[in-house]
């Protein structure tokens, strides 16, 4: 791959989910192996390890289990990140464990992903975990889901098996918000339809998994309409060369900002114009998500970390009562009416959990309004009351300004992921 | 690509700058760990970008084993002089002289492990509340489980089985007194990304990365440099060969590779064709399958 190709590749972040023993680690091993992203010393290390555990073939799953406890127990404990590239695209995989703390880990992995691969064992079809994973991918606003019907080798590559699972999945996923849903029959173990086209499933006319990953359209996944710039850091050099420079550093969270645009600072409501958009001596005319830039304005107005620069006439909602779907991740159950620290964009605040409306049974999507005790891995609809107004958008409109986390003030642990509805 | 989309390298750069700014905003007294290797040089470059035109608002710290290649130290000192940044050196030699740590003995003796206690002591001495480093998740499988913001308890320990979930780009840097954080801005970069970025941004590197003549000998499949810090065994033959280093660390455990690559472009071609990981040449990782995990739990970077 020459440097020019390399500099033009874009980035796809995806997450993989599946239940126990459905071959998820094998699939990742296969993607890395067939795309030649595994090095000889890594291969030798897993060959040695496979021999030790008495396995007859090289266990590609050992590539992804990084911690000693994971290798000993043959399970994946924590989200692990993997990298590979093809000449078209660069990929970051958030590999999430199938069993222990599945919801917490899958939400973590999905929060930064554009796409989810959900694995299904061809012999078992849709199981509870398939529904759970689909629901989480949809809740976390992933624009693309690929269902891989795996272990086709164990059902004689039978077209009827695949089509039955596909139609069941179609019926189920019509209840979800995800627009782009695809189905691919594969065998991760034998390599069918992962990187190389299967000769044993000539009835399948769709793309291989890798071809799909390379070509899925992701440029439209960011919000390029509503201008949102949460200020992260104020840059004031106060040097002889830059005596009066006052720049607002941050990452564009939505929309396209242009030099000369009339903007408004929140919460003050003061307006000004964008004078420059800088990045170490390079002046940009425009800034869009997810660029990190430093902006200067034509007027000296009071702006600090936690404030947000937006376009005049397109403001987020300033809310103190915030309706969210909340995924609980703390060891201790949620305290009704408890107070928690909160992080939203670059802003810190505190909040009170004012009301729990219902808990979602993520296997049936049933709403339970009676049992409102919220424990780890539970998902609930809640109302938060914040100490100060937050500038929020609906999560479905903007994942960056529609998400927040809660922190236990006694332990400092992150205890909840919240999605603004 | 769409008019309003970034290439993967631009996106990684934007992410890293965001992480570095978040460290500067959330912590009172952060520090950037600097080894003189390419990853920490890239981190420093990103930090300069993050705060331009202001100076980088935190110092750099080199945990110095005393077993350095002189080229690394010369390069470090020039870089610091040019940028006007502040450098703190935490010396392993000094800790040995003061009897705080005991040097390993034997032919494979290395000061690599001693860096951990020297680092932790320096963090306490300077009251640093966050130490940023250039570790990448693709380097090693225990590192693949790292967060961007990684919590350390008051003994400097990492608890990999009980990490805080890291959601979206909302980093939780809250901690109790005595605890600190490690932050890894280039977590998502691969070795190839680093090289392409160095090429694209025209970042200067120590000469050790490029092909040169050096006296080396082979031990356990690794080419080690003949230096005053390492004893050769009787059957080990020192030869003058054309080599370069893929990583730069302590001179006693950093392996060289035979190479004719004299420019960044050559190195990129070599990296693209190579079939072993860059840490494959690191004797410190070969000690056992969980060598890195064990060192990291104790507070290694």
XYZ file of C-alpha atoms in Angstrom:
722
model
C 0.000 0.000 0.000
C 1.641 3.298 -0.982
C 1.493 6.421 1.146
C -1.018 8.140 -1.079
C -3.515 5.308 -0.725
C -2.861 5.277 2.983
C -3.546 8.982 3.424
C -6.867 8.696 1.609
C -8.350 5.869 3.641
C -11.231 6.631 5.945
C -11.988 5.059 9.301
C -14.771 2.673 10.281
C -15.249 1.813 13.933
C -17.329 -1.277 14.538
C -18.289 -3.470 17.410
C -18.828 -7.197 17.485
C -21.435 -8.903 19.620
C -22.658 -12.405 19.999
C -23.519 -14.953 22.637
C -21.132 -17.439 24.199
C -19.367 -19.778 21.779
C -20.848 -18.325 18.633
C -17.376 -17.854 17.217
C -16.909 -14.123 17.669
C -13.244 -14.318 18.571
C -12.718 -16.771 15.726
C -14.336 -14.298 13.319
C -12.057 -11.482 14.459
C -9.073 -13.795 14.245
C -10.196 -14.683 10.715
C -10.550 -11.015 9.666
C -7.092 -10.239 11.019
C -5.557 -13.404 9.600
C -7.043 -13.228 6.113
C -6.356 -9.490 5.813
C -2.751 -10.303 6.773
C -2.843 -8.223 9.934
C -1.414 -10.952 12.135
C 2.323 -11.027 12.531
C 4.473 -14.123 12.657
C 5.459 -13.729 16.288
C 1.787 -13.365 17.282
C 0.912 -16.444 15.241
C 3.741 -18.437 16.807
C 2.613 -17.358 20.267
C -0.944 -18.599 19.708
C 0.281 -21.800 18.057
C 2.282 -22.512 21.211
C -0.690 -21.623 23.406
C -3.082 -23.795 21.349
C -0.727 -26.758 21.749
C -0.607 -26.198 25.505
C -4.379 -26.463 25.831
C -4.370 -29.526 23.620
C -6.305 -28.080 20.687
C -5.859 -29.715 17.325
C -6.139 -26.570 15.197
C -4.759 -23.112 15.888
C -7.251 -21.295 18.080
C -7.631 -17.857 16.472
C -9.644 -16.757 19.501
C -6.416 -16.632 21.521
C -5.391 -13.572 19.512
C -7.971 -11.420 21.202
C -7.903 -12.639 24.779
C -5.245 -10.402 26.251
C -5.445 -10.844 29.990
C -4.086 -13.835 31.873
C -7.470 -14.541 33.487
C -9.113 -14.507 30.059
C -6.720 -17.052 28.627
C -6.977 -19.282 31.678
C -10.750 -19.264 31.696
C -11.164 -19.154 27.924
C -13.464 -16.145 28.174
C -13.251 -12.476 27.267
C -13.658 -10.167 30.258
C -13.270 -6.656 28.968
C -13.683 -4.698 25.750
C -10.542 -5.087 23.638
C -9.632 -2.984 20.650
C -8.203 -4.463 17.444
C -6.924 -2.820 14.300
C -6.661 -3.814 10.692
C -6.636 -2.136 7.334
C -7.388 -2.920 3.716
C -6.398 -0.561 0.886
C -9.876 0.984 1.123
C -10.399 1.523 4.794
C -8.924 1.375 8.227
C -10.892 -0.520 10.872
C -11.081 -0.315 14.638
C -12.889 -3.238 16.242
C -14.317 -2.910 19.727
C -14.506 -6.570 20.677
C -17.073 -6.969 23.436
C -17.486 -10.022 25.623
C -20.582 -12.143 25.233
C -21.380 -13.017 28.809
C -19.835 -11.248 31.786
C -21.401 -7.819 32.198
C -22.509 -8.047 28.585
C -24.717 -4.976 28.585
C -22.168 -2.718 30.215
C -19.417 -3.881 27.875
C -21.476 -3.830 24.732
C -22.704 -0.310 25.436
C -19.127 0.798 26.005
C -18.006 -0.751 22.723
C -21.022 0.491 20.776
C -20.824 4.062 22.073
C -18.026 4.979 19.671
C -18.953 2.633 16.800
C -20.722 3.271 13.482
C -21.586 -0.345 12.874
C -22.346 -3.537 14.787
C -21.686 -7.071 13.662
C -24.073 -9.407 15.477
C -23.261 -13.078 15.260
C -25.842 -15.828 15.208
C -25.136 -19.542 15.390
C -26.817 -21.084 12.315
C -27.759 -24.148 14.392
C -29.599 -22.145 17.049
C -31.041 -19.188 15.123
C -32.240 -16.135 17.015
C -31.654 -16.428 20.746
C -32.345 -13.991 23.576
C -28.914 -12.450 23.253
C -29.479 -11.665 19.584
C -32.462 -9.519 20.550
C -30.572 -7.920 23.401
C -27.606 -7.027 21.173
C -29.873 -5.700 18.449
C -31.747 -3.552 20.934
C -28.524 -2.100 22.356
C -27.122 -1.370 18.874
C -30.357 0.409 18.017
C -30.532 2.281 21.339
C -26.924 3.461 20.941
C -27.846 4.835 17.526
C -25.540 2.696 15.403
C -26.552 3.445 11.817
C -25.576 0.003 10.466
C -26.062 -3.566 11.663
C -24.672 -6.650 9.920
C -26.102 -9.976 11.068
C -23.581 -12.724 10.366
C -25.173 -16.159 10.400
C -22.105 -18.124 11.455
C -21.185 -21.822 11.508
C -22.846 -22.425 8.144
C -20.382 -25.338 7.801
C -22.260 -27.136 10.584
C -25.594 -26.942 8.743
C -24.188 -28.149 5.401
C -24.205 -24.601 3.997
C -27.981 -24.944 3.681
C -29.715 -22.000 2.018
C -33.027 -22.773 3.742
C -31.448 -22.446 7.206
C -30.026 -19.028 6.350
C -33.261 -17.772 4.794
C -35.355 -18.838 7.754
C -33.103 -16.977 10.178
C -33.024 -13.984 7.859
C -36.788 -13.661 7.675
C -37.119 -14.030 11.463
C -34.509 -11.321 11.931
C -36.279 -9.044 9.467
C -39.533 -9.368 11.384
C -37.841 -8.700 14.691
C -35.615 -5.831 13.560
C -38.507 -3.903 12.009
C -39.277 -2.843 15.603
C -35.867 -1.197 15.904
C -34.709 2.219 14.725
C -31.745 0.994 12.690
C -32.175 1.720 8.975
C -29.324 -0.184 7.377
C -29.525 -3.895 8.190
C -27.718 -6.639 6.257
C -27.431 -10.436 6.458
C -24.436 -12.569 5.513
C -24.032 -16.364 5.795
C -20.484 -17.171 6.922
C -18.205 -19.746 8.452
C -15.583 -17.912 10.483
C -13.785 -21.176 11.182
C -13.483 -22.205 7.514
C -13.296 -18.670 6.156
C -16.450 -18.704 3.987
C -17.677 -15.212 2.974
C -15.465 -13.443 5.510
C -12.631 -12.202 3.309
C -12.884 -14.786 0.567
C -16.099 -15.667 -1.271
C -17.515 -19.024 -0.356
C -17.518 -21.662 -3.078
C -19.797 -23.772 -0.949
C -22.600 -21.180 -0.865
C -22.998 -20.276 -4.525
C -26.691 -19.577 -3.775
C -25.636 -16.462 -1.819
C -25.379 -13.485 -4.157
C -24.575 -10.726 -1.662
C -21.181 -9.320 -0.645
C -18.592 -10.906 1.616
C -18.254 -9.440 5.091
C -15.041 -7.596 4.302
C -16.463 -6.133 1.085
C -19.486 -4.899 3.035
C -17.295 -3.364 5.743
C -15.195 -1.644 3.086
C -18.131 -0.153 1.244
C -20.763 0.732 3.796
C -21.500 4.458 3.438
C -20.400 6.226 6.635
C -19.827 9.822 5.531
C -23.408 10.712 6.468
C -23.172 9.323 9.996
C -22.109 12.643 11.574
C -24.564 15.500 12.065
C -23.468 18.181 9.575
C -26.462 20.446 10.071
C -26.717 21.678 13.670
C -23.561 23.619 14.582
C -22.306 22.615 18.027
C -18.877 23.452 19.432
C -18.431 22.590 23.115
C -15.490 24.641 24.379
C -12.850 22.380 25.834
C -9.989 24.699 26.677
C -9.241 28.413 26.320
C -5.897 29.055 24.617
C -4.230 32.304 25.732
C -0.518 32.415 24.873
C 0.113 35.956 26.204
C 3.430 36.046 24.371
C 5.099 38.869 22.426
C 4.017 37.242 19.149
C 0.434 36.630 20.264
C -0.305 39.208 22.971
C -4.085 39.276 22.535
C -4.796 35.830 21.081
C -7.768 34.205 22.747
C -8.732 30.912 21.118
C -11.468 28.461 21.981
C -10.168 24.931 21.563
C -12.496 22.002 21.121
C -13.911 19.329 18.899
C -16.740 20.121 16.492
C -19.732 18.077 17.664
C -22.103 18.988 14.882
C -22.626 21.135 11.790
C -20.147 23.013 9.619
C -18.631 26.216 11.015
C -17.197 28.709 8.524
C -14.981 31.749 9.000
C -17.264 34.793 9.039
C -20.265 32.893 10.440
C -22.342 34.663 13.032
C -22.256 32.560 16.202
C -23.699 32.624 19.693
C -22.071 31.552 22.949
C -24.174 29.594 25.437
C -25.203 30.107 28.188
C -24.497 33.878 27.932
C -26.268 34.360 24.587
C -23.621 36.867 23.414
C -23.099 36.865 19.658
C -19.983 37.396 17.567
C -18.393 36.261 14.305
C -15.793 33.566 13.667
C -12.512 35.341 12.935
C -10.322 32.293 12.345
C -10.230 28.509 12.645
C -6.669 27.443 13.494
C -4.666 24.270 13.842
C -0.955 24.934 14.535
C -0.362 27.662 12.012
C -2.736 26.181 9.418
C -5.835 28.298 8.880
C -8.991 26.444 7.947
C -11.978 28.048 6.242
C -14.359 25.453 7.679
C -14.575 23.066 10.587
C -16.841 20.033 10.770
C -17.189 16.940 12.997
C -15.039 15.368 14.328
C -12.292 17.989 13.763
C -10.305 19.345 16.722
C -9.628 23.034 16.125
C -9.060 26.349 17.863
C -11.531 29.110 17.020
C -11.132 32.856 17.499
C -14.003 35.349 17.453
C -14.083 39.003 16.370
C -15.345 40.194 19.780
C -13.980 39.643 23.260
C -16.802 37.833 24.994
C -16.799 35.719 28.119
C -16.499 32.046 27.110
C -14.962 29.249 29.149
C -14.781 25.440 29.298
C -18.224 23.893 29.382
C -19.783 26.664 27.284
C -20.994 25.927 23.782
C -20.599 27.916 20.581
C -23.550 27.458 18.199
C -25.003 29.168 15.145
C -27.468 31.972 15.743
C -30.995 30.601 15.050
C -30.034 26.969 15.650
C -29.600 26.362 19.363
C -29.793 23.137 21.328
C -32.394 22.930 24.098
C -31.288 24.379 27.429
C -32.807 21.923 29.894
C -32.702 21.195 33.590
C -35.210 18.355 33.464
C -33.753 15.797 31.130
C -35.526 12.717 29.844
C -33.126 9.846 29.265
C -32.767 6.149 28.662
C -30.302 5.151 31.308
C -28.028 2.103 31.305
C -26.867 1.336 34.820
C -23.253 0.198 35.202
C -22.544 0.623 38.897
C -21.902 -2.237 41.329
C -24.406 -0.727 43.759
C -28.015 -0.313 42.545
C -29.263 3.130 41.529
C -30.422 5.241 44.479
C -33.881 6.655 43.711
C -33.703 10.417 44.319
C -29.923 9.993 44.644
C -27.493 12.711 43.637
C -24.767 12.006 41.102
C -22.079 13.949 39.301
C -22.718 14.287 35.578
C -20.580 14.830 32.490
C -22.055 16.126 29.252
C -19.801 17.301 26.376
C -17.151 19.352 28.214
C -19.483 20.384 30.996
C -19.561 19.080 34.556
C -22.732 19.325 36.629
C -24.639 17.446 39.302
C -28.035 15.880 39.096
C -30.798 14.229 41.030
C -32.554 11.154 39.688
C -36.039 12.536 39.929
C -38.063 9.703 38.545
C -37.747 6.212 37.130
C -40.647 5.673 34.740
C -40.076 2.078 33.727
C -37.452 -0.580 33.285
C -36.954 -2.247 29.911
C -36.717 -6.007 29.689
C -34.141 -6.072 26.932
C -35.007 -9.588 25.873
C -38.675 -8.913 25.206
C -38.576 -5.084 24.986
C -41.388 -5.208 27.553
C -41.755 -2.150 29.852
C -41.902 -2.998 33.539
C -43.474 -0.198 35.592
C -43.707 -2.170 38.833
C -40.219 -3.369 39.622
C -38.160 -0.191 39.519
C -35.059 -1.370 41.299
C -32.231 -0.571 38.885
C -29.156 -2.789 39.134
C -26.062 -3.262 37.030
C -26.872 -3.939 33.346
C -30.459 -2.667 33.688
C -31.882 -0.177 31.220
C -34.533 2.304 32.360
C -36.383 5.412 31.311
C -35.604 8.195 33.802
C -35.889 11.912 34.430
C -32.848 13.781 35.690
C -32.947 17.177 37.378
C -29.649 19.004 36.850
C -28.116 21.793 38.942
C -27.559 23.903 35.865
C -29.119 23.898 32.379
C -27.447 21.589 29.867
C -27.404 22.295 26.130
C -28.730 19.081 24.759
C -29.972 17.586 21.534
C -31.906 14.372 21.159
C -29.485 11.455 20.854
C -31.062 10.389 17.577
C -30.254 13.858 16.230
C -26.711 14.092 17.597
C -24.842 11.338 19.442
C -22.239 13.767 20.799
C -24.565 16.329 22.358
C -27.273 13.793 23.218
C -25.186 11.607 25.521
C -24.061 11.963 29.129
C -22.594 9.880 31.933
C -23.274 9.757 35.669
C -20.499 9.404 38.233
C -20.850 8.212 41.833
C -19.467 11.045 43.942
C -18.303 8.721 46.711
C -16.377 6.191 44.601
C -15.753 8.325 41.484
C -16.832 5.383 39.352
C -18.797 5.856 36.158
C -22.180 4.355 37.015
C -24.499 5.162 34.131
C -24.630 5.931 30.436
C -27.554 8.187 29.496
C -29.161 8.750 26.131
C -31.243 11.897 25.732
C -34.699 11.217 24.288
C -14.653 10.864 0.187
C -17.338 13.372 1.017
C -16.335 17.053 1.262
C -16.989 17.018 5.002
C -15.226 13.857 6.014
C -11.771 13.218 7.415
C -9.218 10.639 6.392
C -8.494 8.046 9.064
C -5.214 9.712 9.983
C -6.882 13.120 10.346
C -9.542 11.516 12.499
C -6.946 9.855 14.730
C -5.119 13.174 15.052
C -8.347 14.964 16.019
C -9.106 12.290 18.613
C -5.617 12.485 20.148
C -5.683 16.286 20.343
C -9.074 16.042 22.031
C -7.667 13.610 24.625
C -4.615 15.799 25.316
C -6.779 18.902 25.792
C -9.086 16.935 28.052
C -6.092 15.952 30.218
C -4.951 19.571 30.458
C -8.486 20.661 31.382
C -9.367 17.920 33.875
C -6.084 17.635 35.800
C -4.204 20.204 37.823
C -0.703 18.919 37.281
C -0.306 16.553 34.333
C 2.976 15.410 32.761
C 3.887 13.866 29.414
C 6.159 10.828 29.700
C 8.895 11.141 27.128
C 11.303 8.366 26.181
C 12.804 9.847 23.039
C 11.079 7.121 21.018
C 8.867 7.828 18.007
C 5.586 7.400 19.876
C 6.432 9.942 22.554
C 7.809 12.299 19.870
C 4.467 12.057 18.051
C 2.624 12.677 21.345
C 4.677 15.805 21.941
C 3.982 16.975 18.380
C 0.235 16.470 18.969
C 0.472 18.358 22.275
C 2.091 21.301 20.477
C -0.782 21.247 17.976
C -3.373 21.047 20.737
C -2.299 24.296 22.399
C -0.806 26.314 19.539
C -0.012 29.227 19.586
C 0.418 28.856 23.359
C 3.155 26.662 24.791
C 2.423 23.109 25.892
C 0.982 23.669 29.398
C 2.692 20.698 31.061
C 6.267 19.426 31.427
C 7.828 16.332 29.863
C 9.372 13.653 32.033
C 12.024 11.154 30.991
C 12.445 8.097 33.196
C 16.117 7.630 32.499
C 17.589 4.156 33.088
C 21.088 5.530 32.535
C 21.465 2.867 29.855
C 20.649 5.043 26.913
C 21.931 5.309 23.434
C 23.709 8.669 23.359
C 21.769 9.565 20.178
C 18.509 9.484 22.165
C 19.751 11.908 24.795
C 21.235 14.322 22.229
C 17.977 14.296 20.315
C 15.924 14.820 23.486
C 17.994 17.780 24.609
C 17.834 19.476 21.204
C 14.069 18.985 20.975
C 13.546 20.492 24.424
C 15.806 23.435 23.654
C 13.984 24.176 20.408
C 10.467 23.928 21.833
C 11.057 25.740 25.109
C 9.300 22.938 26.974
C 10.292 21.952 30.498
C 12.010 18.584 30.980
C 12.177 16.603 34.209
C 14.575 13.652 34.364
C 13.749 10.877 36.825
C 16.951 8.923 37.168
C 17.137 5.182 37.799
C 20.888 5.548 38.439
C 20.179 8.017 41.232
C 17.623 5.658 42.791
C 20.223 2.846 42.687
C 22.892 5.108 44.220
C 20.515 6.112 47.001
C 19.697 2.462 47.680
C 15.997 2.877 46.851
C 16.063 0.132 44.242
C 18.372 -2.826 43.723
C 19.867 -3.511 40.349
C 19.306 -6.894 38.711
C 22.349 -9.078 38.195
C 23.244 -11.720 35.629
C 23.711 -11.643 31.875
C 20.141 -10.600 31.098
C 20.142 -7.898 33.778
C 17.973 -4.972 32.783
C 16.908 -1.765 34.428
C 13.572 -1.893 32.638
C 11.693 -3.145 35.705
C 13.295 -0.549 37.949
C 11.682 2.198 35.896
C 8.333 1.442 37.520
C 9.315 2.390 41.070
C 11.333 5.393 39.856
C 8.324 6.573 37.829
C 5.901 6.133 40.738
C 8.261 7.967 43.078
C 8.655 10.860 40.617
C 4.860 11.103 40.288
C 4.594 11.515 44.065
C 7.594 13.855 44.321
C 6.223 16.262 41.712
C 2.552 15.747 42.730
C 1.587 14.767 39.191
C -2.062 13.757 38.967
C -1.943 12.429 35.418
C 0.908 10.922 33.417
C 0.335 10.818 29.665
C 2.152 8.224 27.633
C 2.561 7.095 24.044
C 1.338 3.511 24.538
C -0.748 2.081 21.707
C -3.360 -0.644 21.957
C -1.982 -2.488 18.942
C 1.426 -2.955 20.582
C 0.623 -5.689 23.018
C -2.465 -7.623 24.064
C -2.618 -6.311 27.651
C -2.459 -2.778 26.221
C -5.414 -3.606 23.951
C -7.573 -3.453 27.091
C -6.437 0.014 28.148
C -8.719 3.008 28.427
C -7.820 6.502 27.218
C -8.122 7.617 30.853
C -6.800 4.821 33.040
C -7.212 4.992 36.791
C -4.341 4.104 39.165
C -4.866 3.503 42.875
C -2.697 5.067 45.590
C -0.066 2.342 45.021
C 0.025 3.225 41.332
C -1.573 -0.124 40.449
C -3.759 -0.924 37.458
C -6.769 -3.198 38.001
C -7.526 -4.481 34.485
C -10.538 -6.564 35.540
C -12.272 -3.643 37.159
C -11.816 -0.669 34.852
C -14.262 2.201 34.559
C -16.421 1.946 31.462
C -15.400 4.608 28.936
C -18.411 5.844 26.999
C -18.488 8.031 23.908
C -15.775 10.632 24.363
C -16.766 11.442 27.931
C -13.667 10.831 30.028
C -14.047 10.493 33.768
C -10.868 11.775 35.445
C -12.302 12.013 38.959
C -10.153 10.489 41.693
C -9.308 10.560 45.377
C -6.260 12.226 46.888
C -3.129 10.124 46.320
C -4.497 8.388 43.245
C -3.488 9.326 39.742
C -4.347 8.670 36.116
C -2.481 7.483 33.088
C -3.749 8.863 29.803
C -2.991 7.438 26.380
C -3.776 9.910 23.592
C -2.537 7.678 20.742
C -4.311 4.503 21.941
C -5.952 3.933 18.559
C -2.884 4.412 16.352
C -0.994 1.515 14.791
C 2.718 1.392 14.034
C 1.924 2.169 10.394
C -0.232 5.165 11.346
C 2.654 6.576 13.368
C 5.089 6.274 10.455
C 2.682 7.733 7.902
C 1.972 10.629 10.236
C 5.689 11.265 10.804
C 6.153 11.347 7.035
C 3.167 13.584 6.438
C 3.966 16.052 9.212
C 7.735 15.956 8.574
C 8.512 15.138 12.196
C 12.200 14.760 13.078
C 13.398 11.517 14.673
C 16.574 10.247 16.358
C 19.075 8.750 13.901
C 18.752 5.321 15.579
C 15.560 4.665 13.628
C 17.433 4.806 10.348
C 19.847 2.283 8.916
C 23.389 2.560 10.269
C 26.483 0.474 11.095
C 26.674 -0.851 14.626
C 28.425 -3.556 16.660
C 25.747 -6.075 17.577
C 25.425 -9.644 18.805
C 22.572 -12.125 18.803
C 20.891 -13.329 21.976
C 17.681 -15.411 22.073
C 16.916 -14.445 18.495
C 17.286 -10.714 19.141
C 20.089 -8.472 17.885
C 21.412 -6.463 20.828
C 23.799 -3.570 20.645
C 27.250 -3.957 22.173
C 27.398 -1.324 24.898
C 29.128 -0.866 28.230
C 25.867 -1.747 29.984
C 25.593 -5.318 28.813
C 27.982 -8.275 29.161
C 28.332 -10.658 26.263
C 28.525 -14.380 26.904
C 31.537 -16.373 25.691
C 29.825 -17.830 22.635
C 28.223 -14.565 21.530
C 30.014 -13.055 18.575
C 30.020 -9.297 18.122
C 29.701 -8.272 14.497
C 29.474 -4.925 12.749
C 26.193 -4.968 10.835
C 23.827 -2.632 8.993
C 20.841 -2.294 11.285
C 18.182 0.029 12.606
C 15.910 0.069 15.659
C 12.126 -0.315 15.399
C 11.594 0.867 18.963
C 13.846 2.842 21.226
C 14.148 2.040 24.881
C 16.733 0.927 27.361
C 19.871 -0.086 25.430
C 20.087 -3.437 27.224
C 16.793 -4.789 25.978
C 15.996 -2.972 22.730
C 16.572 -5.229 19.768
C 17.820 -4.074 16.382
C 16.791 -5.409 12.985
C 19.033 -5.801 9.948
C 17.853 -3.029 7.652
C 18.885 -0.819 4.768
C 16.006 1.622 5.380
C 17.577 5.077 5.336
C 14.486 7.306 5.014
C 10.948 7.426 6.412
C 9.651 6.179 3.043
C 12.026 3.184 3.216
C 10.867 2.459 6.755
C 7.222 2.561 5.696
C 7.934 0.019 2.957
C 9.799 -2.124 5.436
C 7.030 -1.934 8.050
C 4.431 -2.807 5.397
C 6.384 -5.915 4.405
C 7.468 -7.034 7.849
C 5.961 -10.103 9.427
C 6.799 -9.559 13.112
C 5.454 -7.015 15.584
C 7.708 -4.186 16.669
C 7.758 -5.445 20.247
C 8.987 -8.791 18.903
C 12.462 -7.357 19.433
C 11.882 -6.402 23.044
C 13.543 -8.760 25.501
C 11.427 -7.278 28.301
C 8.223 -8.632 26.720
C 9.656 -12.073 26.092
C 10.026 -12.917 29.767
C 6.568 -14.507 29.835
C 3.236 -14.398 28.023
C 1.794 -12.013 30.615
C 5.021 -10.013 31.097
C 3.434 -6.735 30.030
C 0.222 -7.278 31.997
C 2.189 -7.987 35.180
C 4.406 -4.928 34.754
C 1.430 -2.718 33.941
C -0.477 -3.831 37.043
C 2.456 -2.680 39.161
C 2.458 0.723 37.532
C 4.649 0.376 34.419
C 3.661 2.482 31.422
